[in-house]
Amino acid sequence: MADYGMYHALGQGENIDPNDPKRTTQPAPPQFQPPVAANPYQQQQGMGYGQSPQLPQGQQQYYGGPSPMGAPGPSPAQAPGYGPPQGQGGHFPAQPSPAIGDDGGLAAQMGGMSLGADAHHGTARRKKKDRHAYHQVEATGSSQAFNGLPPAGTSATAFLNADPSVTPGSPFVGGPMTPQMSQFPAAVNPQFSPMPASPAEFAARSGHMDHLPAAPTMVHASGQNKVAPDEMPSVPLSRDSVQQYFLTNIYPTFERLIPPPATASFVAFDQGNSSPKFARLTMNNLPATAEGLKSTGLPLGLLLQPLAPLQAGELAVPVLDFGDQGPPRCHRCRAYINPFMMFRSGGNKFVCNLCNYANDTPPEYFCATSPQGVRVDRDQRPELTRGTVEFVVPKEYWTKEPVGMRYLFVIDVTQESFNKGYLESFCDGILGALYGADENEEKDENGETKRRIPPGAKVGFVTFDKEVHFYNASPALEQAQMMIMPDIEDPFVPLSEGLFVDPYESRAVIASLLTRLPQMFSNIKNPEPALLSTLNSAVAALEKTGGKIFCSISALSTWGPGRLFMRDDGKHPGGEPDKKLFSTDHPAWRKLAEKMVSLGVGVDFFMAAPSGGYLDVATVGYVSSTTGGETFYYPNFIAPRDNTKLSLEIKHAVTRETGYQALMKARCSNGLQISAYHGNFIQHTFGADLEIGVIDADKALGVTFGYDGKLDSKLDAHFQAALLYTTASGQRRVRCINVIAGVSDSAKDSLKFVDQDAVYAIMAKEASTKLATTSSTLKDIRLSLTEKTIDVLAAYRKSYLSQAHPPSQLVMPERLKEFSMYMLAMVKCRAFKGGSETTDRRVHEMRMIRSMGALELSLYLYPRMIAIHNLQPEEGFPDETTGGHLKMPPTIRTSFSLVEPGGVYLVDNGQQCLLWFHAQTSPNLIQDLFGEDKASLKDLDAYTSTLPVLQTHLNAQVRNIVEFLRTMRGSKGLTIQLARQGIDGAEYEFARMLVEDRNNEAQSYVDWLVHIHKQVQFELAGHRKREDTSDSSSSLTSTFAGLRTPYW
Ligand SMILES: [Zn+2]
């Protein structure tokens, strides 16, 4: 039995050979190893910066002098490392309030309202601390040198990163956050064995650990606008504090039933229950009855991301081959064998965990059981010990012979595409994705170019304007040959072979083709693309095999069959666009999408509107969202700025794990039934399997459940999702994801096991489905999200609070502390917000929400914001104390009230990453970040998308931080966009991302809590008036029964 202790310390404990196939234990958490820039300080001792440490304090050019330790509220000029230039009296108001005199209306707009008069919030910790120039790290003998510990006298609360269990003061009313309140044990907790749990352990587990008091959080919300910001549950704090724990601890999937926040980087150890990376239940302990669930106001749902990426240190999903027999399955409900099926009668029977049917064990699968009823071969059988496994499946599961995936690149060569540099960017992007941008990049151990797509997979190329051109890229040719499809009314494929080739055998031909394409079409310049015909002929090329299309488009498709026209003139009388603009009625486009799915084809679009024009994303994007693909949308494409992002996204789309020709199905225990699926797929009839053309690592979908009976609280509830698909390398497999949850007679117990990220994700997907499929308007959606928020908090207050609380307190369940903030962010997101927004962007984001995984959605709703003008010296570099993980600076609340004069902030919502500069940013900081020749904000290139590589500490820090953020994201490429105060238009986007402020046509966080609280009080007093017209989307009301027995 492994020792728990070894999972804390790296480089100690068990010697694990990672290549040992018999290994059953989990290696220690890995070190995060991004391409870390060297610490230039160490290289530079004695040069440049090396001079500085000898300077007496206060004589440095730009680093503010140290403030007295513990002195409250130093003036801004003293505060951050890169404070604003001093001695220019009058530029900086003495108060740290967001009202920045001459900065125009935007500051006021962003500030929204002042959250209390003082500045005791997020970044205050910087001010309490002695903040020397960071290059004094190794100043010899100085008692003030930074040694990784806060200087004596520093208040521990000043550190957001501090371990919450030792933080003496907590931002929450009701005392400090103790280990008992946290879902995560302190390191001194009882040992656990990270071995697969036995069935007996499964059964015995309730009572093991999760009966922790789930203390509610109280916010005084009675006085109007008197909520102190420190009392409001903080999303950044909740993320950062838990992240610290998982730098040195793994997440055992069975013993800790409440997953880490979706934004956390963690190593999951699969003990038979699937990792939360693949599946998150809204409640990991279910109320036994529908009434119990209803009394919580919460949905019962499962968020599934079947091909989610794993991180270093996690064991790969095992691939199991049961030969022609296929994997053992329940004869009654067709569930796949899994760790929760119980063997009886000495191993001759297995009882299905979903339908309780006692199956005969197939003779070839028989194995004797121990006296405890455990198969003696259990530990050698991943299907009996791991929550997520893959079965290679025999011919009965095929619809056509599986082959390596066909990647078909369909490239827009119209006038706009050429003129704006989009054609060239797209071609470069494909080259980079297939071969690497750099000749020397990514060689395997034999010195060969590393394959970016698996052996057996093939690529093909098509270009189009008002004609469609196919290319023979056979390696036998000198140059690719173009074949023009003569009749766009009757699409077919004009060449019989040479369209699909191995990209490495045909590298020379392909590289030359992609390099020459822009020039080839430089003289032709047709303005109008015929996209529908092109896609129809692309589908014809993939008819026999299925596959994936990567298609660029840069203009409204106005030519040929299925031509589109300007539907959205931007005039929306009454404030809301006609709902027709959110979908497509065009029969030819709908037919195309259905045909693609039936053939196992899906498409990713790269849609650029170089002049900000209308592309009818509603119609074109319908095809990608229906087929399981994705739309990458560049609303105002500018080649110099957006090239890098486009390249990163093409590379990601091509290289991420992708399967095609997929069917998906979820199963659940008796007593529960599926009420709805939310995502991007086709479901022909209710209860039928989901049909998906392509599915990739980033795609998630939601399943909601209702009750058709009472659950037995002595038994667990089980869920199994199965994805049947063909891998890119051409193997037909079923990926099985098994999830278990406890059952309680009292819904109060269930509230202790709520997964907040799953709750709002399911609600977001439901809302998006509702908008797309019902007559609900945007306003209806916002009202319904608001009412749901009130429902949840009122239900808790009404039924589940054990002690009396004064009415002036808004009380939030411990597991749903930040729920209200996420719901406010949802009301503010582009998909649902009030006010003007182009329908292209709206419909794009609406569909994106339906396909996003938990991490991407969390960031999309609440961006992470990092102050970089006052980074600690050790931040942005590997941290020895956590085994070499990059030490990340704390994230701060997204509110303009926390923005410091002279400050510089990185704000990333997973879709775009802005680097915002206060107008008074120190010139020295600008130089450290961008180079000696950049002395002021005006010197920076507005189209900057990456940081230069410089030998300064700050530059290395920020590059490392960006590199880390890149690894914790969804499908979008991370590049930097400048947002300089008073200079760049992106500043408005920055204001939009500060979701705690009043913006996006909605309230500030404070006002929102006050509003919610008032409504909760009305509810308790019995005179709440619901504002939403109906609640038809509720999964509780579904009474559907009688799912047909599925074949597979
Ligand atoms: Zn069954």
mmCIF file of C-alpha atoms in Angstrom, residues 37-341:
data_model
loop_
_atom_site.group_PDB
_atom_site.id
_atom_site.type_symbol
_atom_site.label_atom_id
_atom_site.label_comp_id
_atom_site.label_asym_id
_atom_site.label_seq_id
_atom_site.Cartn_x
_atom_site.Cartn_y
_atom_site.Cartn_z
ATOM 1 C CA ALA A 37 12.536 31.810 -19.694
ATOM 2 C CA ALA A 38 15.690 31.904 -17.683
ATOM 3 C CA ASN A 39 15.844 34.300 -14.846
ATOM 4 C CA PRO A 40 17.850 37.042 -16.408
ATOM 5 C CA TYR A 41 18.690 38.420 -13.063
ATOM 6 C CA GLN A 42 20.987 35.549 -12.368
ATOM 7 C CA GLN A 43 22.599 35.896 -15.707
ATOM 8 C CA GLN A 44 22.994 39.528 -15.276
ATOM 9 C CA GLN A 45 24.611 39.952 -11.980
ATOM 10 C CA GLY A 46 27.044 42.728 -12.170
ATOM 11 C CA MET A 47 25.612 44.138 -15.332
ATOM 12 C CA GLY A 48 22.830 46.528 -15.950
ATOM 13 C CA TYR A 49 20.394 45.840 -13.172
ATOM 14 C CA GLY A 50 23.270 44.616 -11.094
ATOM 15 C CA GLN A 51 24.076 48.184 -10.338
ATOM 16 C CA SER A 52 20.818 48.864 -8.745
ATOM 17 C CA PRO A 53 21.087 46.864 -5.583
ATOM 18 C CA GLN A 54 23.877 49.083 -4.458
ATOM 19 C CA LEU A 55 21.703 52.101 -4.785
ATOM 20 C CA PRO A 56 20.351 53.286 -1.502
ATOM 21 C CA GLN A 57 16.675 52.855 -1.102
ATOM 22 C CA GLY A 58 14.708 55.641 -2.544
ATOM 23 C CA GLN A 59 17.271 56.604 -5.105
ATOM 24 C CA GLN A 60 16.116 54.189 -7.662
ATOM 25 C CA GLN A 61 14.624 55.709 -10.650
ATOM 26 C CA TYR A 62 11.282 54.131 -10.656
ATOM 27 C CA TYR A 63 10.784 51.697 -7.895
ATOM 28 C CA GLY A 64 8.863 53.306 -5.170
ATOM 29 C CA GLY A 65 10.607 53.578 -1.892
ATOM 30 C CA PRO A 66 9.659 51.158 0.787
ATOM 31 C CA SER A 67 6.751 52.067 2.895
ATOM 32 C CA PRO A 68 6.846 51.518 6.610
ATOM 33 C CA MET A 69 5.944 47.959 7.312
ATOM 34 C CA GLY A 70 2.361 47.467 8.080
ATOM 35 C CA ALA A 71 1.578 51.057 7.462
ATOM 36 C CA PRO A 72 -1.925 51.235 6.195
ATOM 37 C CA GLY A 73 -2.805 52.762 2.913
ATOM 38 C CA PRO A 74 0.368 54.198 1.555
ATOM 39 C CA SER A 75 -0.095 56.720 -1.141
ATOM 40 C CA PRO A 76 -0.188 55.295 -4.613
ATOM 41 C CA ALA A 77 3.175 56.728 -5.388
ATOM 42 C CA GLN A 78 4.715 54.499 -2.786
ATOM 43 C CA ALA A 79 2.885 51.447 -3.713
ATOM 44 C CA PRO A 80 3.788 49.169 -6.534
ATOM 45 C CA GLY A 81 7.127 48.280 -7.899
ATOM 46 C CA TYR A 82 6.479 50.300 -10.955
ATOM 47 C CA GLY A 83 4.641 53.138 -9.408
ATOM 48 C CA PRO A 84 3.844 56.142 -11.462
ATOM 49 C CA PRO A 85 6.678 58.601 -11.801
ATOM 50 C CA GLN A 86 7.072 60.605 -8.703
ATOM 51 C CA GLY A 87 7.499 64.266 -8.182
ATOM 52 C CA GLN A 88 4.950 65.269 -10.729
ATOM 53 C CA GLY A 89 2.485 66.534 -8.256
ATOM 54 C CA GLY A 90 -1.005 66.945 -9.459
ATOM 55 C CA HIS A 91 -1.091 64.010 -11.809
ATOM 56 C CA PHE A 92 -2.119 61.528 -9.233
ATOM 57 C CA PRO A 93 -4.918 61.907 -6.864
ATOM 58 C CA ALA A 94 -3.957 60.992 -3.361
ATOM 59 C CA GLN A 95 -6.870 58.652 -2.953
ATOM 60 C CA PRO A 96 -6.741 55.251 -4.512
ATOM 61 C CA SER A 97 -10.255 55.602 -5.784
ATOM 62 C CA PRO A 98 -10.957 54.841 -9.385
ATOM 63 C CA ALA A 99 -11.950 58.374 -10.172
ATOM 64 C CA ILE A 100 -9.042 59.431 -12.230
ATOM 65 C CA GLY A 101 -9.483 63.041 -12.909
ATOM 66 C CA ASP A 102 -8.691 63.793 -16.469
ATOM 67 C CA ASP A 103 -9.026 60.393 -17.947
ATOM 68 C CA GLY A 104 -12.353 61.087 -19.461
ATOM 69 C CA GLY A 105 -15.610 59.302 -19.276
ATOM 70 C CA LEU A 106 -14.341 55.793 -19.566
ATOM 71 C CA ALA A 107 -12.869 55.629 -16.122
ATOM 72 C CA ALA A 108 -16.102 56.774 -14.634
ATOM 73 C CA GLN A 109 -17.984 54.334 -16.762
ATOM 74 C CA MET A 110 -15.807 51.499 -15.617
ATOM 75 C CA GLY A 111 -15.702 52.449 -12.019
ATOM 76 C CA GLY A 112 -19.402 52.138 -11.830
ATOM 77 C CA MET A 113 -19.659 52.782 -8.187
ATOM 78 C CA SER A 114 -17.283 53.090 -5.384
ATOM 79 C CA LEU A 115 -17.117 50.008 -3.274
ATOM 80 C CA GLY A 116 -16.526 51.562 0.039
ATOM 81 C CA ALA A 117 -14.335 54.514 0.591
ATOM 82 C CA ASP A 118 -11.105 52.798 1.359
ATOM 83 C CA ALA A 119 -8.979 50.377 -0.482
ATOM 84 C CA HIS A 120 -9.031 47.293 1.657
ATOM 85 C CA HIS A 121 -9.398 44.931 -1.145
ATOM 86 C CA GLY A 122 -7.538 42.564 -3.376
ATOM 87 C CA THR A 123 -4.336 44.357 -4.096
ATOM 88 C CA ALA A 124 -4.017 45.942 -0.731
ATOM 89 C CA ARG A 125 -1.538 43.294 0.200
ATOM 90 C CA ARG A 126 0.997 44.894 -2.019
ATOM 91 C CA LYS A 127 0.763 48.047 -0.114
ATOM 92 C CA LYS A 128 1.351 46.561 3.244
ATOM 93 C CA LYS A 129 4.479 44.956 2.207
ATOM 94 C CA ASP A 130 7.941 46.217 1.793
ATOM 95 C CA ARG A 131 8.266 46.312 -1.901
ATOM 96 C CA HIS A 132 11.779 46.750 -3.045
ATOM 97 C CA ALA A 133 12.989 46.559 -6.475
ATOM 98 C CA TYR A 134 12.756 42.943 -7.338
ATOM 99 C CA HIS A 135 16.276 42.842 -8.592
ATOM 100 C CA GLN A 136 17.399 43.007 -5.022
ATOM 101 C CA VAL A 137 16.529 39.386 -4.598
ATOM 102 C CA GLU A 138 20.045 38.491 -3.749
ATOM 103 C CA ALA A 139 21.225 41.687 -2.274
ATOM 104 C CA THR A 140 23.791 40.327 0.092
ATOM 105 C CA GLY A 141 23.196 40.548 3.734
ATOM 106 C CA SER A 142 20.218 42.778 3.468
ATOM 107 C CA SER A 143 17.634 41.964 6.013
ATOM 108 C CA GLN A 144 15.136 43.224 3.544
ATOM 109 C CA ALA A 145 16.049 40.924 0.753
ATOM 110 C CA PHE A 146 13.106 38.973 -0.394
ATOM 111 C CA ASN A 147 13.411 35.383 0.657
ATOM 112 C CA GLY A 148 10.037 34.114 -0.316
ATOM 113 C CA LEU A 149 8.551 34.855 3.071
ATOM 114 C CA PRO A 150 6.644 37.905 3.982
ATOM 115 C CA PRO A 151 8.727 40.273 6.038
ATOM 116 C CA ALA A 152 8.075 40.315 9.725
ATOM 117 C CA GLY A 153 5.063 42.287 10.595
ATOM 118 C CA THR A 154 3.320 41.693 7.348
ATOM 119 C CA SER A 155 -0.270 40.809 7.798
ATOM 120 C CA ALA A 156 -0.887 37.366 6.457
ATOM 121 C CA THR A 157 -4.199 38.439 5.043
ATOM 122 C CA ALA A 158 -2.374 40.667 2.728
ATOM 123 C CA PHE A 159 -1.476 37.652 0.703
ATOM 124 C CA LEU A 160 -4.192 36.290 -1.424
ATOM 125 C CA ASN A 161 -2.069 33.273 -2.007
ATOM 126 C CA ALA A 162 -1.769 32.515 1.625
ATOM 127 C CA ASP A 163 -3.053 29.180 2.738
ATOM 128 C CA PRO A 164 -6.586 29.938 3.803
ATOM 129 C CA SER A 165 -6.299 27.483 6.628
ATOM 130 C CA VAL A 166 -3.705 29.606 8.348
ATOM 131 C CA THR A 167 -5.047 32.965 7.394
ATOM 132 C CA PRO A 168 -6.027 34.603 10.634
ATOM 133 C CA GLY A 169 -8.545 36.933 9.133
ATOM 134 C CA SER A 170 -10.907 35.968 6.430
ATOM 135 C CA PRO A 171 -12.782 38.087 4.000
ATOM 136 C CA PHE A 172 -15.932 36.280 4.931
ATOM 137 C CA VAL A 173 -18.182 37.191 7.728
ATOM 138 C CA GLY A 174 -18.491 34.308 10.056
ATOM 139 C CA GLY A 175 -14.900 33.797 10.946
ATOM 140 C CA PRO A 176 -11.865 32.474 9.227
ATOM 141 C CA MET A 177 -12.002 29.852 6.570
ATOM 142 C CA THR A 178 -10.937 26.750 8.367
ATOM 143 C CA PRO A 179 -9.804 23.471 6.933
ATOM 144 C CA GLN A 180 -13.145 22.051 7.946
ATOM 145 C CA MET A 181 -14.939 24.625 5.897
ATOM 146 C CA SER A 182 -12.790 23.939 2.955
ATOM 147 C CA GLN A 183 -13.462 20.868 0.942
ATOM 148 C CA PHE A 184 -9.803 20.104 1.020
ATOM 149 C CA PRO A 185 -8.154 18.585 3.983
ATOM 150 C CA ALA A 186 -5.142 20.060 5.554
ATOM 151 C CA ALA A 187 -2.069 18.000 5.000
ATOM 152 C CA VAL A 188 -2.365 16.415 8.420
ATOM 153 C CA ASN A 189 -5.617 14.705 7.597
ATOM 154 C CA PRO A 190 -5.848 10.948 7.769
ATOM 155 C CA GLN A 191 -3.883 9.089 5.222
ATOM 156 C CA PHE A 192 -5.561 7.917 2.137
ATOM 157 C CA SER A 193 -4.522 5.271 -0.237
ATOM 158 C CA PRO A 194 -4.435 6.355 -3.814
ATOM 159 C CA MET A 195 -5.137 2.817 -4.887
ATOM 160 C CA PRO A 196 -8.274 1.943 -6.731
ATOM 161 C CA ALA A 197 -11.005 1.666 -4.173
ATOM 162 C CA SER A 198 -12.585 -1.720 -3.707
ATOM 163 C CA PRO A 199 -16.332 -2.237 -4.044
ATOM 164 C CA ALA A 200 -16.500 -2.532 -0.294
ATOM 165 C CA GLU A 201 -14.744 0.773 0.043
ATOM 166 C CA PHE A 202 -17.136 2.253 -2.443
ATOM 167 C CA ALA A 203 -20.036 1.106 -0.400
ATOM 168 C CA ALA A 204 -18.481 2.207 2.840
ATOM 169 C CA ARG A 205 -17.339 5.550 1.712
ATOM 170 C CA SER A 206 -20.188 7.672 2.932
ATOM 171 C CA GLY A 207 -19.134 8.835 6.292
ATOM 172 C CA HIS A 208 -15.547 8.677 5.281
ATOM 173 C CA MET A 209 -14.769 12.304 4.880
ATOM 174 C CA ASP A 210 -17.256 14.426 3.166
ATOM 175 C CA HIS A 211 -19.359 15.116 6.184
ATOM 176 C CA LEU A 212 -17.744 18.392 6.763
ATOM 177 C CA PRO A 213 -19.792 21.243 8.020
ATOM 178 C CA ALA A 214 -20.574 23.290 5.000
ATOM 179 C CA ALA A 215 -20.736 26.654 6.595
ATOM 180 C CA PRO A 216 -22.722 29.232 4.733
ATOM 181 C CA THR A 217 -21.382 32.613 3.857
ATOM 182 C CA MET A 218 -23.175 35.668 5.043
ATOM 183 C CA VAL A 219 -23.129 39.009 3.421
ATOM 184 C CA HIS A 220 -24.693 41.958 5.124
ATOM 185 C CA ALA A 221 -26.868 43.324 2.451
ATOM 186 C CA SER A 222 -29.542 45.281 4.161
ATOM 187 C CA GLY A 223 -28.291 48.792 3.797
ATOM 188 C CA GLN A 224 -28.445 50.007 0.249
ATOM 189 C CA ASN A 225 -25.067 49.747 -1.382
ATOM 190 C CA LYS A 226 -23.415 49.224 1.937
ATOM 191 C CA VAL A 227 -22.042 45.841 1.093
ATOM 192 C CA ALA A 228 -18.366 45.955 1.775
ATOM 193 C CA PRO A 229 -16.427 44.535 -1.137
ATOM 194 C CA ASP A 230 -14.395 42.353 1.167
ATOM 195 C CA GLU A 231 -17.530 40.571 2.273
ATOM 196 C CA MET A 232 -18.577 39.602 -1.196
ATOM 197 C CA PRO A 233 -17.448 36.135 -2.111
ATOM 198 C CA SER A 234 -14.461 36.492 -4.361
ATOM 199 C CA VAL A 235 -14.050 34.363 -7.442
ATOM 200 C CA PRO A 236 -10.294 35.018 -7.674
ATOM 201 C CA LEU A 237 -9.785 34.100 -4.034
ATOM 202 C CA SER A 238 -11.762 30.905 -4.367
ATOM 203 C CA ARG A 239 -9.744 29.909 -7.393
ATOM 204 C CA ASP A 240 -6.315 30.833 -6.085
ATOM 205 C CA SER A 241 -6.645 29.357 -2.617
ATOM 206 C CA VAL A 242 -7.660 25.965 -3.930
ATOM 207 C CA GLN A 243 -5.019 26.069 -6.634
ATOM 208 C CA GLN A 244 -2.312 26.283 -3.998
ATOM 209 C CA TYR A 245 -3.421 22.989 -2.531
ATOM 210 C CA PHE A 246 -3.280 21.194 -5.845
ATOM 211 C CA LEU A 247 0.241 22.253 -6.613
ATOM 212 C CA THR A 248 1.396 19.614 -4.167
ATOM 213 C CA ASN A 249 -1.585 17.283 -3.894
ATOM 214 C CA ILE A 250 -3.370 15.060 -6.331
ATOM 215 C CA TYR A 251 -7.117 14.801 -6.640
ATOM 216 C CA PRO A 252 -8.229 11.227 -5.934
ATOM 217 C CA THR A 253 -11.508 10.943 -7.783
ATOM 218 C CA PHE A 254 -13.271 8.737 -5.342
ATOM 219 C CA GLU A 255 -12.319 10.110 -1.994
ATOM 220 C CA ARG A 256 -12.919 13.733 -2.688
ATOM 221 C CA LEU A 257 -16.303 14.046 -4.175
ATOM 222 C CA ILE A 258 -16.264 17.734 -4.836
ATOM 223 C CA PRO A 259 -13.987 18.573 -7.698
ATOM 224 C CA PRO A 260 -11.562 21.485 -7.710
ATOM 225 C CA PRO A 261 -12.691 24.660 -9.445
ATOM 226 C CA ALA A 262 -12.692 24.317 -13.205
ATOM 227 C CA THR A 263 -9.867 26.814 -13.555
ATOM 228 C CA ALA A 264 -7.523 24.860 -11.293
ATOM 229 C CA SER A 265 -4.601 22.927 -12.637
ATOM 230 C CA PHE A 266 -4.718 19.569 -10.892
ATOM 231 C CA VAL A 267 -3.617 16.001 -11.325
ATOM 232 C CA ALA A 268 -6.562 13.667 -11.009
ATOM 233 C CA PHE A 269 -6.093 10.071 -9.987
ATOM 234 C CA ASP A 270 -8.860 7.917 -11.413
ATOM 235 C CA GLN A 271 -10.025 5.522 -8.694
ATOM 236 C CA GLY A 272 -13.006 4.222 -10.596
ATOM 237 C CA ASN A 273 -14.992 7.433 -10.645
ATOM 238 C CA SER A 274 -14.221 9.545 -13.699
ATOM 239 C CA SER A 275 -12.009 12.584 -13.392
ATOM 240 C CA PRO A 276 -13.912 15.876 -13.258
ATOM 241 C CA LYS A 277 -12.050 16.776 -16.409
ATOM 242 C CA PHE A 278 -14.381 14.360 -18.211
ATOM 243 C CA ALA A 279 -17.532 14.658 -16.139
ATOM 244 C CA ARG A 280 -18.904 16.978 -13.500
ATOM 245 C CA LEU A 281 -22.187 16.391 -11.736
ATOM 246 C CA THR A 282 -24.056 19.406 -10.426
ATOM 247 C CA MET A 283 -24.563 17.468 -7.181
ATOM 248 C CA ASN A 284 -22.316 14.663 -6.085
ATOM 249 C CA ASN A 285 -24.913 13.542 -3.622
ATOM 250 C CA LEU A 286 -28.452 13.443 -4.948
ATOM 251 C CA PRO A 287 -31.667 14.117 -3.111
ATOM 252 C CA ALA A 288 -33.680 10.904 -3.033
ATOM 253 C CA THR A 289 -36.786 12.480 -4.505
ATOM 254 C CA ALA A 290 -37.810 14.973 -7.149
ATOM 255 C CA GLU A 291 -39.322 17.126 -4.394
ATOM 256 C CA GLY A 292 -36.007 17.127 -2.587
ATOM 257 C CA LEU A 293 -34.245 18.325 -5.716
ATOM 258 C CA LYS A 294 -36.890 20.921 -6.354
ATOM 259 C CA SER A 295 -36.499 22.288 -2.855
ATOM 260 C CA THR A 296 -32.898 23.232 -3.678
ATOM 261 C CA GLY A 297 -33.706 25.115 -6.878
ATOM 262 C CA LEU A 298 -30.727 23.397 -8.487
ATOM 263 C CA PRO A 299 -30.620 21.361 -11.689
ATOM 264 C CA LEU A 300 -29.496 17.753 -11.680
ATOM 265 C CA GLY A 301 -27.124 17.590 -14.562
ATOM 266 C CA LEU A 302 -23.902 16.141 -15.855
ATOM 267 C CA LEU A 303 -21.360 18.191 -17.763
ATOM 268 C CA LEU A 304 -19.439 15.913 -20.107
ATOM 269 C CA GLN A 305 -16.223 16.626 -21.967
ATOM 270 C CA PRO A 306 -15.480 13.162 -23.290
ATOM 271 C CA LEU A 307 -12.126 13.791 -24.972
ATOM 272 C CA ALA A 308 -10.858 16.332 -22.455
ATOM 273 C CA PRO A 309 -7.095 16.784 -22.459
ATOM 274 C CA LEU A 310 -5.094 15.313 -19.602
ATOM 275 C CA GLN A 311 -2.159 17.019 -18.063
ATOM 276 C CA ALA A 312 1.350 15.798 -17.398
ATOM 277 C CA GLY A 313 1.357 13.342 -14.515
ATOM 278 C CA GLU A 314 -2.057 11.908 -15.281
ATOM 279 C CA LEU A 315 -2.334 8.352 -16.520
ATOM 280 C CA ALA A 316 -3.522 7.988 -20.102
ATOM 281 C CA VAL A 317 -6.999 6.621 -20.658
ATOM 282 C CA PRO A 318 -6.497 2.852 -21.079
ATOM 283 C CA VAL A 319 -7.472 1.363 -24.444
ATOM 284 C CA LEU A 320 -8.832 -2.157 -24.068
ATOM 285 C CA ASP A 321 -9.480 -4.709 -26.761
ATOM 286 C CA PHE A 322 -11.875 -7.570 -26.105
ATOM 287 C CA GLY A 323 -11.529 -8.881 -29.639
ATOM 288 C CA ASP A 324 -14.520 -9.932 -31.696
ATOM 289 C CA GLN A 325 -16.668 -10.288 -28.605
ATOM 290 C CA GLY A 326 -16.459 -6.634 -27.815
ATOM 291 C CA PRO A 327 -16.611 -5.315 -24.264
ATOM 292 C CA PRO A 328 -18.922 -7.089 -21.799
ATOM 293 C CA ARG A 329 -22.241 -5.296 -21.476
ATOM 294 C CA CYS A 330 -25.445 -5.529 -19.535
ATOM 295 C CA HIS A 331 -27.978 -7.531 -21.507
ATOM 296 C CA ARG A 332 -30.860 -5.433 -20.377
ATOM 297 C CA CYS A 333 -29.755 -1.782 -20.511
ATOM 298 C CA ARG A 334 -26.637 -2.243 -22.659
ATOM 299 C CA ALA A 335 -24.411 -0.473 -20.136
ATOM 300 C CA TYR A 336 -20.729 -1.233 -20.505
ATOM 301 C CA ILE A 337 -18.753 -3.121 -17.908
ATOM 302 C CA ASN A 338 -17.422 -0.741 -15.271
ATOM 303 C CA PRO A 339 -15.943 -0.677 -11.763
ATOM 304 C CA PHE A 340 -19.351 -0.516 -10.123
ATOM 305 C CA MET A 341 -20.777 -3.715 -11.549
#
